């Protein structure tokens, strides 16, 4: 596998432009803050990493088109347009039939579903709004992106909860490898709506203020007691790596390996056996272009839940050994501490890692190193002012989802 | 050069269907469903799951009796959505049909194999979310004191059925959940076909499931896309679709793997094509050019010519727009061949099963190849000049096709097609 990122766009609590987002990541800022968009007084959780500030959607999307998009579709279409322009596609002659779209979704269009259903509950069949209904379908964003950017190639929406974005990247890389497309727009995102928040809260997935415990997202810490929800959207343009190289166009990173490992697991539990992930990374390390010495850091799935972080810490210990990298020499970035956990957070994490490594650092935790109550002493977490060596050009991206789906990606930045 | 020779030259593996399972409005057992389809029986009846008064249509093809969850998941059935239950049932039937469960049982061990699960989702556990939302509304309004059951929320994510199928039978191969609504399971089967052909998996359980829910029912009604009577695909007087529900899985397997375990192939999967119209979020491109492009991609992938197609298992939703665009697309892609082959829509009997439609229709396509019978398009009375082909009106047809094209088209401008060939050993 060798596909290049030739353009990207992001809407995140850490920034709504590439520059702002990259600067926030490098500075180790966190997007987590008290929720203001909706009332959380009945819940035990009150924090989230939510988008703030206005976004000038009209910059890329005509107002008439925006009117038929729900919030998530707008965000995904916007970041797709950002990536499209960043890749210089408007000036290039890529036939529409060779442009594909792959969307990684999680809970999908809950805002539209909720609006549609509330009016149905309130008014009965007469309240069912035909304008809202198309927005409730899970592939509406994929269809709208295709319309905006005239992408007539394959158009797929895949969903695998917390690994949705990674699955989308793997599907996109497949399309390129099979020569079904010349460019693939991959977009992944999620909106945090009251119903999603309520669901996560009811299922006790969120970090909670209760029994004297504090609420927050502290990866690998003894204090961890669940995740803090996030939201955002990200997109990349992927191409076969030889194309931009031959044409002298810039690339922002290359995906050189993607392996998934799946195991039997309840849909509400994270995998608890580190071995499949270890085998996945071993198989990646044996692939062409994957040199363990070049790894600058591991971007961990760590989301501050008891089970996931413990399993991943054990996996990282073994991974470091098998890669011949002493654990204390291999920083572990936990980007969800900055962007929160959401089903399609993987692409935002990939871009955060790319941005950090591009400027010579690993993405730091948004906390002070002193006093961080790390439970797994063998891990070296990534902190501010932690430079990486010039020879370290790659990072390993790990992702885990409840239900037993995991993925490992190997990316090269320089 | 034959397709087999071409595949060998490209280093591609041959992919066969080695098992199938289905549940839909016509029944929960493959032979029974197939008999009903060939008899032209209609499963479209008044909806029972919720009060459908006030809607334009009160009809849907519901599964009459929801089967119990398979053994390992029997302990907590309330956590499972209707879609989960249907999908688990069809998955078990397919694994059984492929002889994979018997083999595991004979070895007295769970089925821990690198079998993949590729699932096409539609509305997922939406029915459970509706029940949860109604319970919340009742609690808030004081109509009930009962706290909503948070277990109903588990199936909100569309990949829940995928994970449950994998969990239930310890399937540790690659996993995908495709969410492109009416083409979800067509794409799931197509991507699984590619995964096996490329050697990424030896066996993939591929299909889809979709339980009826009020949100979808209300949505299609609000768009006036439904017929108040059972749907009439390709008929001049068609007024729209009838919704259905169900699940179906096909076991797609590398031919060598099937031979090694002495499993009898039911058919060969030859090709898959998919594309996007980039035209409108709900309406198809009326010229049929975009439909034709997906069909041509599937033909090219299969390495066959339009003249090799002997039968089309059509999407045939019975909406005024779809059936015309589809007929035009078939005409463009197949040329004169379209005038000489049967084209039928089983949606006239099982309704539009949305996320499950492609898999259910793929099962029918394989059964057509196995039996030589083409199921009819029922409720067909008046020909439409814009739909000028042989839609197998009302009675099944004996035609012994060698190659069947099965296609689906979805909101979002998503088109997908699969090609299956009768299994002829060698």
mmCIF file with all atom_site columns, N, CA and C in Angstrom, chain A residues 108 110 114 117-118 120-121 128 130 133 137 139 146 152-155 157-161 171 174 178 180 198 202 260 262-264 267 403, chain B residues 55 130 132-134 153 156 158-159 163 167 170 172-177 179 194 198 200 219 222-223 274 276-278 290 293 411 414:
data_model
loop_
_atom_site.group_PDB
_atom_site.id
_atom_site.type_symbol
_atom_site.label_atom_id
_atom_site.label_alt_id
_atom_site.label_comp_id
_atom_site.label_asym_id
_atom_site.label_entity_id
_atom_site.label_seq_id
_atom_site.pdbx_PDB_ins_code
_atom_site.Cartn_x
_atom_site.Cartn_y
_atom_site.Cartn_z
_atom_site.occupancy
_atom_site.B_iso_or_equiv
_atom_site.pdbx_formal_charge
_atom_site.auth_seq_id
_atom_site.auth_comp_id
_atom_site.auth_asym_id
_atom_site.auth_atom_id
_atom_site.pdbx_PDB_model_num
ATOM 1   N N  . UNK A 1 108 ? -23.953 8.639   12.657  1.00 0.00 ? 108 UNK A N  1
ATOM 2   C CA . UNK A 1 108 ? -24.585 9.226   11.481  1.00 0.00 ? 108 UNK A CA 1
ATOM 3   C C  . UNK A 1 108 ? -25.446 10.437  11.792  1.00 0.00 ? 108 UNK A C  1
ATOM 4   N N  . UNK A 1 110 ? -27.748 12.030  13.344  1.00 0.00 ? 110 UNK A N  1
ATOM 5   C CA . UNK A 1 110 ? -28.690 12.009  14.457  1.00 0.00 ? 110 UNK A CA 1
ATOM 6   C C  . UNK A 1 110 ? -29.497 13.299  14.571  1.00 0.00 ? 110 UNK A C  1
ATOM 7   N N  . UNK A 1 114 ? -33.378 13.068  14.732  1.00 0.00 ? 114 UNK A N  1
ATOM 8   C CA . UNK A 1 114 ? -34.072 13.591  15.904  1.00 0.00 ? 114 UNK A CA 1
ATOM 9   C C  . UNK A 1 114 ? -35.144 14.601  15.498  1.00 0.00 ? 114 UNK A C  1
ATOM 10  N N  . UNK A 1 117 ? -37.991 12.794  13.886  1.00 0.00 ? 117 UNK A N  1
ATOM 11  C CA . UNK A 1 117 ? -38.763 11.955  14.791  1.00 0.00 ? 117 UNK A CA 1
ATOM 12  C C  . UNK A 1 117 ? -39.554 12.782  15.796  1.00 0.00 ? 117 UNK A C  1
ATOM 13  N N  . UNK A 1 118 ? -38.995 13.892  16.226  1.00 0.00 ? 118 UNK A N  1
ATOM 14  C CA . UNK A 1 118 ? -39.712 14.738  17.188  1.00 0.00 ? 118 UNK A CA 1
ATOM 15  C C  . UNK A 1 118 ? -41.016 15.246  16.568  1.00 0.00 ? 118 UNK A C  1
ATOM 16  N N  . UNK A 1 120 ? -42.620 13.848  14.214  1.00 0.00 ? 120 UNK A N  1
ATOM 17  C CA . UNK A 1 120 ? -43.502 12.691  14.048  1.00 0.00 ? 120 UNK A CA 1
ATOM 18  C C  . UNK A 1 120 ? -44.181 12.357  15.375  1.00 0.00 ? 120 UNK A C  1
ATOM 19  N N  . UNK A 1 121 ? -43.406 12.441  16.468  1.00 0.00 ? 121 UNK A N  1
ATOM 20  C CA . UNK A 1 121 ? -43.979 12.165  17.790  1.00 0.00 ? 121 UNK A CA 1
ATOM 21  C C  . UNK A 1 121 ? -45.035 13.200  18.159  1.00 0.00 ? 121 UNK A C  1
ATOM 22  N N  . UNK A 1 128 ? -44.569 14.251  9.669   1.00 0.00 ? 128 UNK A N  1
ATOM 23  C CA . UNK A 1 128 ? -43.380 13.719  8.992   1.00 0.00 ? 128 UNK A CA 1
ATOM 24  C C  . UNK A 1 128 ? -42.975 14.663  7.869   1.00 0.00 ? 128 UNK A C  1
ATOM 25  N N  . UNK A 1 130 ? -41.048 15.717  4.656   1.00 0.00 ? 130 UNK A N  1
ATOM 26  C CA . UNK A 1 130 ? -40.315 15.119  3.522   1.00 0.00 ? 130 UNK A CA 1
ATOM 27  C C  . UNK A 1 130 ? -39.004 15.817  3.205   1.00 0.00 ? 130 UNK A C  1
ATOM 28  N N  . UNK A 1 133 ? -36.407 14.096  5.633   1.00 0.00 ? 133 UNK A N  1
ATOM 29  C CA . UNK A 1 133 ? -36.151 12.658  5.556   1.00 0.00 ? 133 UNK A CA 1
ATOM 30  C C  . UNK A 1 133 ? -34.862 12.286  4.824   1.00 0.00 ? 133 UNK A C  1
ATOM 31  N N  . UNK A 1 137 ? -30.785 9.602   6.071   1.00 0.00 ? 137 UNK A N  1
ATOM 32  C CA . UNK A 1 137 ? -30.165 8.379   5.544   1.00 0.00 ? 137 UNK A CA 1
ATOM 33  C C  . UNK A 1 137 ? -28.653 8.439   5.761   1.00 0.00 ? 137 UNK A C  1
ATOM 34  N N  . UNK A 1 139 ? -26.027 7.646   4.152   1.00 0.00 ? 139 UNK A N  1
ATOM 35  C CA . UNK A 1 139 ? -25.072 8.043   3.106   1.00 0.00 ? 139 UNK A CA 1
ATOM 36  C C  . UNK A 1 139 ? -25.417 9.396   2.489   1.00 0.00 ? 139 UNK A C  1
ATOM 37  N N  . UNK A 1 146 ? -20.587 14.113  -3.361  1.00 0.00 ? 146 UNK A N  1
ATOM 38  C CA . UNK A 1 146 ? -20.468 13.730  -4.775  1.00 0.00 ? 146 UNK A CA 1
ATOM 39  C C  . UNK A 1 146 ? -21.102 14.780  -5.678  1.00 0.00 ? 146 UNK A C  1
ATOM 40  N N  . UNK A 1 152 ? -18.199 11.001  -9.639  1.00 0.00 ? 152 UNK A N  1
ATOM 41  C CA . UNK A 1 152 ? -19.070 9.946   -10.167 1.00 0.00 ? 152 UNK A CA 1
ATOM 42  C C  . UNK A 1 152 ? -18.469 8.550   -10.021 1.00 0.00 ? 152 UNK A C  1
ATOM 43  N N  . UNK A 1 153 ? -17.353 8.465   -9.365  1.00 0.00 ? 153 UNK A N  1
ATOM 44  C CA . UNK A 1 153 ? -16.761 7.148   -9.116  1.00 0.00 ? 153 UNK A CA 1
ATOM 45  C C  . UNK A 1 153 ? -17.477 6.458   -7.968  1.00 0.00 ? 153 UNK A C  1
ATOM 46  N N  . UNK A 1 154 ? -16.899 5.382   -7.448  1.00 0.00 ? 154 UNK A N  1
ATOM 47  C CA . UNK A 1 154 ? -17.510 4.687   -6.316  1.00 0.00 ? 154 UNK A CA 1
ATOM 48  C C  . UNK A 1 154 ? -17.813 5.647   -5.171  1.00 0.00 ? 154 UNK A C  1
ATOM 49  N N  . UNK A 1 155 ? -18.896 5.370   -4.481  1.00 0.00 ? 155 UNK A N  1
ATOM 50  C CA . UNK A 1 155 ? -19.298 6.230   -3.374  1.00 0.00 ? 155 UNK A CA 1
ATOM 51  C C  . UNK A 1 155 ? -19.772 5.341   -2.231  1.00 0.00 ? 155 UNK A C  1
ATOM 52  N N  . UNK A 1 157 ? -20.224 4.605   2.054   1.00 0.00 ? 157 UNK A N  1
ATOM 53  C CA . UNK A 1 157 ? -20.225 5.053   3.436   1.00 0.00 ? 157 UNK A CA 1
ATOM 54  C C  . UNK A 1 157 ? -20.046 3.818   4.302   1.00 0.00 ? 157 UNK A C  1
ATOM 55  N N  . UNK A 1 158 ? -19.021 3.836   5.132   1.00 0.00 ? 158 UNK A N  1
ATOM 56  C CA . UNK A 1 158 ? -18.778 2.682   5.995   1.00 0.00 ? 158 UNK A CA 1
ATOM 57  C C  . UNK A 1 158 ? -18.824 3.132   7.442   1.00 0.00 ? 158 UNK A C  1
ATOM 58  N N  . UNK A 1 159 ? -19.237 2.218   8.290   1.00 0.00 ? 159 UNK A N  1
ATOM 59  C CA . UNK A 1 159 ? -19.367 2.581   9.687   1.00 0.00 ? 159 UNK A CA 1
ATOM 60  C C  . UNK A 1 159 ? -18.911 1.428   10.562  1.00 0.00 ? 159 UNK A C  1
ATOM 61  N N  . UNK A 1 160 ? -18.093 1.737   11.548  1.00 0.00 ? 160 UNK A N  1
ATOM 62  C CA . UNK A 1 160 ? -17.587 0.710   12.466  1.00 0.00 ? 160 UNK A CA 1
ATOM 63  C C  . UNK A 1 160 ? -17.292 1.373   13.807  1.00 0.00 ? 160 UNK A C  1
ATOM 64  N N  . UNK A 1 161 ? -18.225 2.205   14.244  1.00 0.00 ? 161 UNK A N  1
ATOM 65  C CA . UNK A 1 161 ? -18.068 2.977   15.485  1.00 0.00 ? 161 UNK A CA 1
ATOM 66  C C  . UNK A 1 161 ? -16.705 3.681   15.545  1.00 0.00 ? 161 UNK A C  1
ATOM 67  N N  . UNK A 1 171 ? -10.707 1.334   2.914   1.00 0.00 ? 171 UNK A N  1
ATOM 68  C CA . UNK A 1 171 ? -11.546 1.126   1.726   1.00 0.00 ? 171 UNK A CA 1
ATOM 69  C C  . UNK A 1 171 ? -11.067 2.031   0.585   1.00 0.00 ? 171 UNK A C  1
ATOM 70  N N  . UNK A 1 174 ? -7.951  0.740   -0.945  1.00 0.00 ? 174 UNK A N  1
ATOM 71  C CA . UNK A 1 174 ? -8.296  -0.401  -1.815  1.00 0.00 ? 174 UNK A CA 1
ATOM 72  C C  . UNK A 1 174 ? -8.772  0.082   -3.185  1.00 0.00 ? 174 UNK A C  1
ATOM 73  N N  . UNK A 1 178 ? -6.914  -0.899  -6.593  1.00 0.00 ? 178 UNK A N  1
ATOM 74  C CA . UNK A 1 178 ? -7.597  -1.661  -7.654  1.00 0.00 ? 178 UNK A CA 1
ATOM 75  C C  . UNK A 1 178 ? -7.816  -0.807  -8.899  1.00 0.00 ? 178 UNK A C  1
ATOM 76  N N  . UNK A 1 180 ? -9.768  1.694   -9.288  1.00 0.00 ? 180 UNK A N  1
ATOM 77  C CA . UNK A 1 180 ? -11.173 2.058   -9.519  1.00 0.00 ? 180 UNK A CA 1
ATOM 78  C C  . UNK A 1 180 ? -11.355 3.564   -9.489  1.00 0.00 ? 180 UNK A C  1
ATOM 79  N N  . UNK A 1 198 ? -27.042 11.778  25.398  1.00 0.00 ? 198 UNK A N  1
ATOM 80  C CA . UNK A 1 198 ? -27.914 11.078  26.350  1.00 0.00 ? 198 UNK A CA 1
ATOM 81  C C  . UNK A 1 198 ? -27.677 9.573   26.276  1.00 0.00 ? 198 UNK A C  1
ATOM 82  N N  . UNK A 1 202 ? -26.422 7.397   29.266  1.00 0.00 ? 202 UNK A N  1
ATOM 83  C CA . UNK A 1 202 ? -27.241 6.294   29.779  1.00 0.00 ? 202 UNK A CA 1
ATOM 84  C C  . UNK A 1 202 ? -26.477 4.977   29.786  1.00 0.00 ? 202 UNK A C  1
ATOM 85  N N  . UNK A 1 260 ? -6.371  -4.707  9.639   1.00 0.00 ? 260 UNK A N  1
ATOM 86  C CA . UNK A 1 260 ? -7.423  -4.769  10.648  1.00 0.00 ? 260 UNK A CA 1
ATOM 87  C C  . UNK A 1 260 ? -7.345  -6.100  11.374  1.00 0.00 ? 260 UNK A C  1
ATOM 88  N N  . UNK A 1 262 ? -9.878  -8.435  13.973  1.00 0.00 ? 262 UNK A N  1
ATOM 89  C CA . UNK A 1 262 ? -11.232 -8.500  14.508  1.00 0.00 ? 262 UNK A CA 1
ATOM 90  C C  . UNK A 1 262 ? -11.326 -9.697  15.440  1.00 0.00 ? 262 UNK A C  1
ATOM 91  N N  . UNK A 1 263 ? -12.114 -9.552  16.462  1.00 0.00 ? 263 UNK A N  1
ATOM 92  C CA . UNK A 1 263 ? -12.334 -10.682 17.347  1.00 0.00 ? 263 UNK A CA 1
ATOM 93  C C  . UNK A 1 263 ? -13.734 -10.612 17.922  1.00 0.00 ? 263 UNK A C  1
ATOM 94  N N  . UNK A 1 264 ? -14.144 -11.722 18.474  1.00 0.00 ? 264 UNK A N  1
ATOM 95  C CA . UNK A 1 264 ? -15.471 -11.827 19.059  1.00 0.00 ? 264 UNK A CA 1
ATOM 96  C C  . UNK A 1 264 ? -15.536 -10.987 20.320  1.00 0.00 ? 264 UNK A C  1
ATOM 97  N N  . UNK A 1 267 ? -20.926 -5.927  21.578  1.00 0.00 ? 267 UNK A N  1
ATOM 98  C CA . UNK A 1 267 ? -20.980 -4.609  20.925  1.00 0.00 ? 267 UNK A CA 1
ATOM 99  C C  . UNK A 1 267 ? -20.766 -3.438  21.876  1.00 0.00 ? 267 UNK A C  1
ATOM 100 N N  . UNK A 1 403 ? -17.110 -3.788  20.254  1.00 0.00 ? 403 UNK A N  1
ATOM 101 C CA . UNK A 1 403 ? -17.570 -4.769  19.275  1.00 0.00 ? 403 UNK A CA 1
ATOM 102 C C  . UNK A 1 403 ? -16.434 -5.597  18.717  1.00 0.00 ? 403 UNK A C  1
ATOM 103 N N  . UNK B 2 55  ? -51.209 7.306   7.464   1.00 0.00 ? 55  UNK B N  1
ATOM 104 C CA . UNK B 2 55  ? -50.196 7.286   6.413   1.00 0.00 ? 55  UNK B CA 1
ATOM 105 C C  . UNK B 2 55  ? -50.863 7.002   5.063   1.00 0.00 ? 55  UNK B C  1
ATOM 106 N N  . UNK B 2 130 ? -36.768 4.288   18.375  1.00 0.00 ? 130 UNK B N  1
ATOM 107 C CA . UNK B 2 130 ? -38.141 4.822   18.409  1.00 0.00 ? 130 UNK B CA 1
ATOM 108 C C  . UNK B 2 130 ? -38.828 4.453   19.721  1.00 0.00 ? 130 UNK B C  1
ATOM 109 N N  . UNK B 2 132 ? -37.392 3.788   22.505  1.00 0.00 ? 132 UNK B N  1
ATOM 110 C CA . UNK B 2 132 ? -36.738 4.542   23.569  1.00 0.00 ? 132 UNK B CA 1
ATOM 111 C C  . UNK B 2 132 ? -37.267 5.976   23.601  1.00 0.00 ? 132 UNK B C  1
ATOM 112 N N  . UNK B 2 133 ? -37.328 6.590   22.403  1.00 0.00 ? 133 UNK B N  1
ATOM 113 C CA . UNK B 2 133 ? -37.785 7.984   22.332  1.00 0.00 ? 133 UNK B CA 1
ATOM 114 C C  . UNK B 2 133 ? -39.233 8.106   22.787  1.00 0.00 ? 133 UNK B C  1
ATOM 115 N N  . UNK B 2 134 ? -40.044 7.144   22.416  1.00 0.00 ? 134 UNK B N  1
ATOM 116 C CA . UNK B 2 134 ? -41.453 7.198   22.848  1.00 0.00 ? 134 UNK B CA 1
ATOM 117 C C  . UNK B 2 134 ? -41.546 7.031   24.368  1.00 0.00 ? 134 UNK B C  1
ATOM 118 N N  . UNK B 2 153 ? -30.625 1.438   23.377  1.00 0.00 ? 153 UNK B N  1
ATOM 119 C CA . UNK B 2 153 ? -29.743 2.342   22.632  1.00 0.00 ? 153 UNK B CA 1
ATOM 120 C C  . UNK B 2 153 ? -28.530 1.638   22.032  1.00 0.00 ? 153 UNK B C  1
ATOM 121 N N  . UNK B 2 156 ? -27.999 1.544   18.268  1.00 0.00 ? 156 UNK B N  1
ATOM 122 C CA . UNK B 2 156 ? -28.040 2.788   17.495  1.00 0.00 ? 156 UNK B CA 1
ATOM 123 C C  . UNK B 2 156 ? -26.997 2.763   16.374  1.00 0.00 ? 156 UNK B C  1
ATOM 124 N N  . UNK B 2 158 ? -24.913 1.503   13.372  1.00 0.00 ? 158 UNK B N  1
ATOM 125 C CA . UNK B 2 158 ? -25.348 0.621   12.298  1.00 0.00 ? 158 UNK B CA 1
ATOM 126 C C  . UNK B 2 158 ? -24.535 -0.667  12.209  1.00 0.00 ? 158 UNK B C  1
ATOM 127 N N  . UNK B 2 159 ? -23.349 -0.677  12.827  1.00 0.00 ? 159 UNK B N  1
ATOM 128 C CA . UNK B 2 159 ? -22.526 -1.883  12.732  1.00 0.00 ? 159 UNK B CA 1
ATOM 129 C C  . UNK B 2 159 ? -22.817 -2.881  13.844  1.00 0.00 ? 159 UNK B C  1
ATOM 130 N N  . UNK B 2 163 ? -21.252 -6.722  14.306  1.00 0.00 ? 163 UNK B N  1
ATOM 131 C CA . UNK B 2 163 ? -20.475 -7.169  15.463  1.00 0.00 ? 163 UNK B CA 1
ATOM 132 C C  . UNK B 2 163 ? -21.147 -8.356  16.148  1.00 0.00 ? 163 UNK B C  1
ATOM 133 N N  . UNK B 2 167 ? -19.592 -11.862 16.848  1.00 0.00 ? 167 UNK B N  1
ATOM 134 C CA . UNK B 2 167 ? -19.500 -12.320 18.234  1.00 0.00 ? 167 UNK B CA 1
ATOM 135 C C  . UNK B 2 167 ? -20.138 -13.696 18.407  1.00 0.00 ? 167 UNK B C  1
ATOM 136 N N  . UNK B 2 170 ? -17.901 -16.328 16.700  1.00 0.00 ? 170 UNK B N  1
ATOM 137 C CA . UNK B 2 170 ? -16.446 -16.148 16.815  1.00 0.00 ? 170 UNK B CA 1
ATOM 138 C C  . UNK B 2 170 ? -15.776 -15.965 15.459  1.00 0.00 ? 170 UNK B C  1
ATOM 139 N N  . UNK B 2 172 ? -13.510 -14.128 13.104  1.00 0.00 ? 172 UNK B N  1
ATOM 140 C CA . UNK B 2 172 ? -12.398 -13.203 13.345  1.00 0.00 ? 172 UNK B CA 1
ATOM 141 C C  . UNK B 2 172 ? -11.780 -12.666 12.064  1.00 0.00 ? 172 UNK B C  1
ATOM 142 N N  . UNK B 2 173 ? -12.457 -12.840 10.941  1.00 0.00 ? 173 UNK B N  1
ATOM 143 C CA . UNK B 2 173 ? -11.940 -12.315 9.681   1.00 0.00 ? 173 UNK B CA 1
ATOM 144 C C  . UNK B 2 173 ? -12.271 -10.841 9.511   1.00 0.00 ? 173 UNK B C  1
ATOM 145 N N  . UNK B 2 174 ? -11.954 -10.267 8.349   1.00 0.00 ? 174 UNK B N  1
ATOM 146 C CA . UNK B 2 174 ? -12.211 -8.835  8.134   1.00 0.00 ? 174 UNK B CA 1
ATOM 147 C C  . UNK B 2 174 ? -13.688 -8.486  8.266   1.00 0.00 ? 174 UNK B C  1
ATOM 148 N N  . UNK B 2 175 ? -13.926 -7.257  8.656   1.00 0.00 ? 175 UNK B N  1
ATOM 149 C CA . UNK B 2 175 ? -15.289 -6.837  8.951   1.00 0.00 ? 175 UNK B CA 1
ATOM 150 C C  . UNK B 2 175 ? -15.587 -5.500  8.287   1.00 0.00 ? 175 UNK B C  1
ATOM 151 N N  . UNK B 2 176 ? -16.719 -5.393  7.642   1.00 0.00 ? 176 UNK B N  1
ATOM 152 C CA . UNK B 2 176 ? -17.142 -4.116  7.054   1.00 0.00 ? 176 UNK B CA 1
ATOM 153 C C  . UNK B 2 176 ? -18.634 -3.940  7.258   1.00 0.00 ? 176 UNK B C  1
ATOM 154 N N  . UNK B 2 177 ? -19.021 -2.713  7.541   1.00 0.00 ? 177 UNK B N  1
ATOM 155 C CA . UNK B 2 177 ? -20.433 -2.379  7.549   1.00 0.00 ? 177 UNK B CA 1
ATOM 156 C C  . UNK B 2 177 ? -20.625 -1.257  6.538   1.00 0.00 ? 177 UNK B C  1
ATOM 157 N N  . UNK B 2 179 ? -23.068 1.385   4.605   1.00 0.00 ? 179 UNK B N  1
ATOM 158 C CA . UNK B 2 179 ? -24.332 2.072   4.873   1.00 0.00 ? 179 UNK B CA 1
ATOM 159 C C  . UNK B 2 179 ? -24.688 2.968   3.693   1.00 0.00 ? 179 UNK B C  1
ATOM 160 N N  . UNK B 2 194 ? -14.735 -8.974  -3.668  1.00 0.00 ? 194 UNK B N  1
ATOM 161 C CA . UNK B 2 194 ? -13.388 -8.468  -3.975  1.00 0.00 ? 194 UNK B CA 1
ATOM 162 C C  . UNK B 2 194 ? -12.371 -8.960  -2.949  1.00 0.00 ? 194 UNK B C  1
ATOM 163 N N  . UNK B 2 198 ? -9.251  -11.206 -4.043  1.00 0.00 ? 198 UNK B N  1
ATOM 164 C CA . UNK B 2 198 ? -7.885  -10.698 -3.869  1.00 0.00 ? 198 UNK B CA 1
ATOM 165 C C  . UNK B 2 198 ? -7.084  -11.487 -2.843  1.00 0.00 ? 198 UNK B C  1
ATOM 166 N N  . UNK B 2 200 ? -7.765  -11.663 0.444   1.00 0.00 ? 200 UNK B N  1
ATOM 167 C CA . UNK B 2 200 ? -7.739  -11.079 1.786   1.00 0.00 ? 200 UNK B CA 1
ATOM 168 C C  . UNK B 2 200 ? -8.525  -11.920 2.782   1.00 0.00 ? 200 UNK B C  1
ATOM 169 N N  . UNK B 2 219 ? -41.030 8.374   6.562   1.00 0.00 ? 219 UNK B N  1
ATOM 170 C CA . UNK B 2 219 ? -40.230 9.138   5.603   1.00 0.00 ? 219 UNK B CA 1
ATOM 171 C C  . UNK B 2 219 ? -40.665 8.893   4.173   1.00 0.00 ? 219 UNK B C  1
ATOM 172 N N  . UNK B 2 222 ? -44.036 10.345  3.660   1.00 0.00 ? 222 UNK B N  1
ATOM 173 C CA . UNK B 2 222 ? -44.062 11.816  3.552   1.00 0.00 ? 222 UNK B CA 1
ATOM 174 C C  . UNK B 2 222 ? -43.589 12.262  2.171   1.00 0.00 ? 222 UNK B C  1
ATOM 175 N N  . UNK B 2 223 ? -42.710 11.486  1.573   1.00 0.00 ? 223 UNK B N  1
ATOM 176 C CA . UNK B 2 223 ? -42.211 11.839  0.234   1.00 0.00 ? 223 UNK B CA 1
ATOM 177 C C  . UNK B 2 223 ? -43.166 11.365  -0.866  1.00 0.00 ? 223 UNK B C  1
ATOM 178 N N  . UNK B 2 274 ? -19.763 -0.499  -9.143  1.00 0.00 ? 274 UNK B N  1
ATOM 179 C CA . UNK B 2 274 ? -20.481 0.511   -8.358  1.00 0.00 ? 274 UNK B CA 1
ATOM 180 C C  . UNK B 2 274 ? -20.048 1.904   -8.797  1.00 0.00 ? 274 UNK B C  1
ATOM 181 N N  . UNK B 2 276 ? -21.394 6.416   -8.712  1.00 0.00 ? 276 UNK B N  1
ATOM 182 C CA . UNK B 2 276 ? -22.246 7.451   -8.122  1.00 0.00 ? 276 UNK B CA 1
ATOM 183 C C  . UNK B 2 276 ? -22.759 8.369   -9.219  1.00 0.00 ? 276 UNK B C  1
ATOM 184 N N  . UNK B 2 277 ? -24.003 8.804   -9.082  1.00 0.00 ? 277 UNK B N  1
ATOM 185 C CA . UNK B 2 277 ? -24.586 9.652   -10.126 1.00 0.00 ? 277 UNK B CA 1
ATOM 186 C C  . UNK B 2 277 ? -24.167 11.115  -9.979  1.00 0.00 ? 277 UNK B C  1
ATOM 187 N N  . UNK B 2 278 ? -23.934 11.554  -8.735  1.00 0.00 ? 278 UNK B N  1
ATOM 188 C CA . UNK B 2 278 ? -23.630 12.964  -8.474  1.00 0.00 ? 278 UNK B CA 1
ATOM 189 C C  . UNK B 2 278 ? -24.674 13.858  -9.144  1.00 0.00 ? 278 UNK B C  1
ATOM 190 N N  . UNK B 2 290 ? -26.402 6.797   -15.991 1.00 0.00 ? 290 UNK B N  1
ATOM 191 C CA . UNK B 2 290 ? -25.654 6.471   -14.772 1.00 0.00 ? 290 UNK B CA 1
ATOM 192 C C  . UNK B 2 290 ? -25.912 5.033   -14.330 1.00 0.00 ? 290 UNK B C  1
ATOM 193 N N  . UNK B 2 293 ? -23.831 2.889   -16.435 1.00 0.00 ? 293 UNK B N  1
ATOM 194 C CA . UNK B 2 293 ? -22.399 2.893   -16.105 1.00 0.00 ? 293 UNK B CA 1
ATOM 195 C C  . UNK B 2 293 ? -22.083 1.856   -15.035 1.00 0.00 ? 293 UNK B C  1
ATOM 196 N N  . UNK B 2 411 ? -30.767 6.155   -2.801  1.00 0.00 ? 411 UNK B N  1
ATOM 197 C CA . UNK B 2 411 ? -30.677 7.580   -2.499  1.00 0.00 ? 411 UNK B CA 1
ATOM 198 C C  . UNK B 2 411 ? -29.188 7.938   -2.399  1.00 0.00 ? 411 UNK B C  1
ATOM 199 N N  . UNK B 2 414 ? -26.467 6.367   -5.525  1.00 0.00 ? 414 UNK B N  1
ATOM 200 C CA . UNK B 2 414 ? -25.547 5.247   -5.389  1.00 0.00 ? 414 UNK B CA 1
ATOM 201 C C  . UNK B 2 414 ? -26.035 4.043   -6.183  1.00 0.00 ? 414 UNK B C  1
#
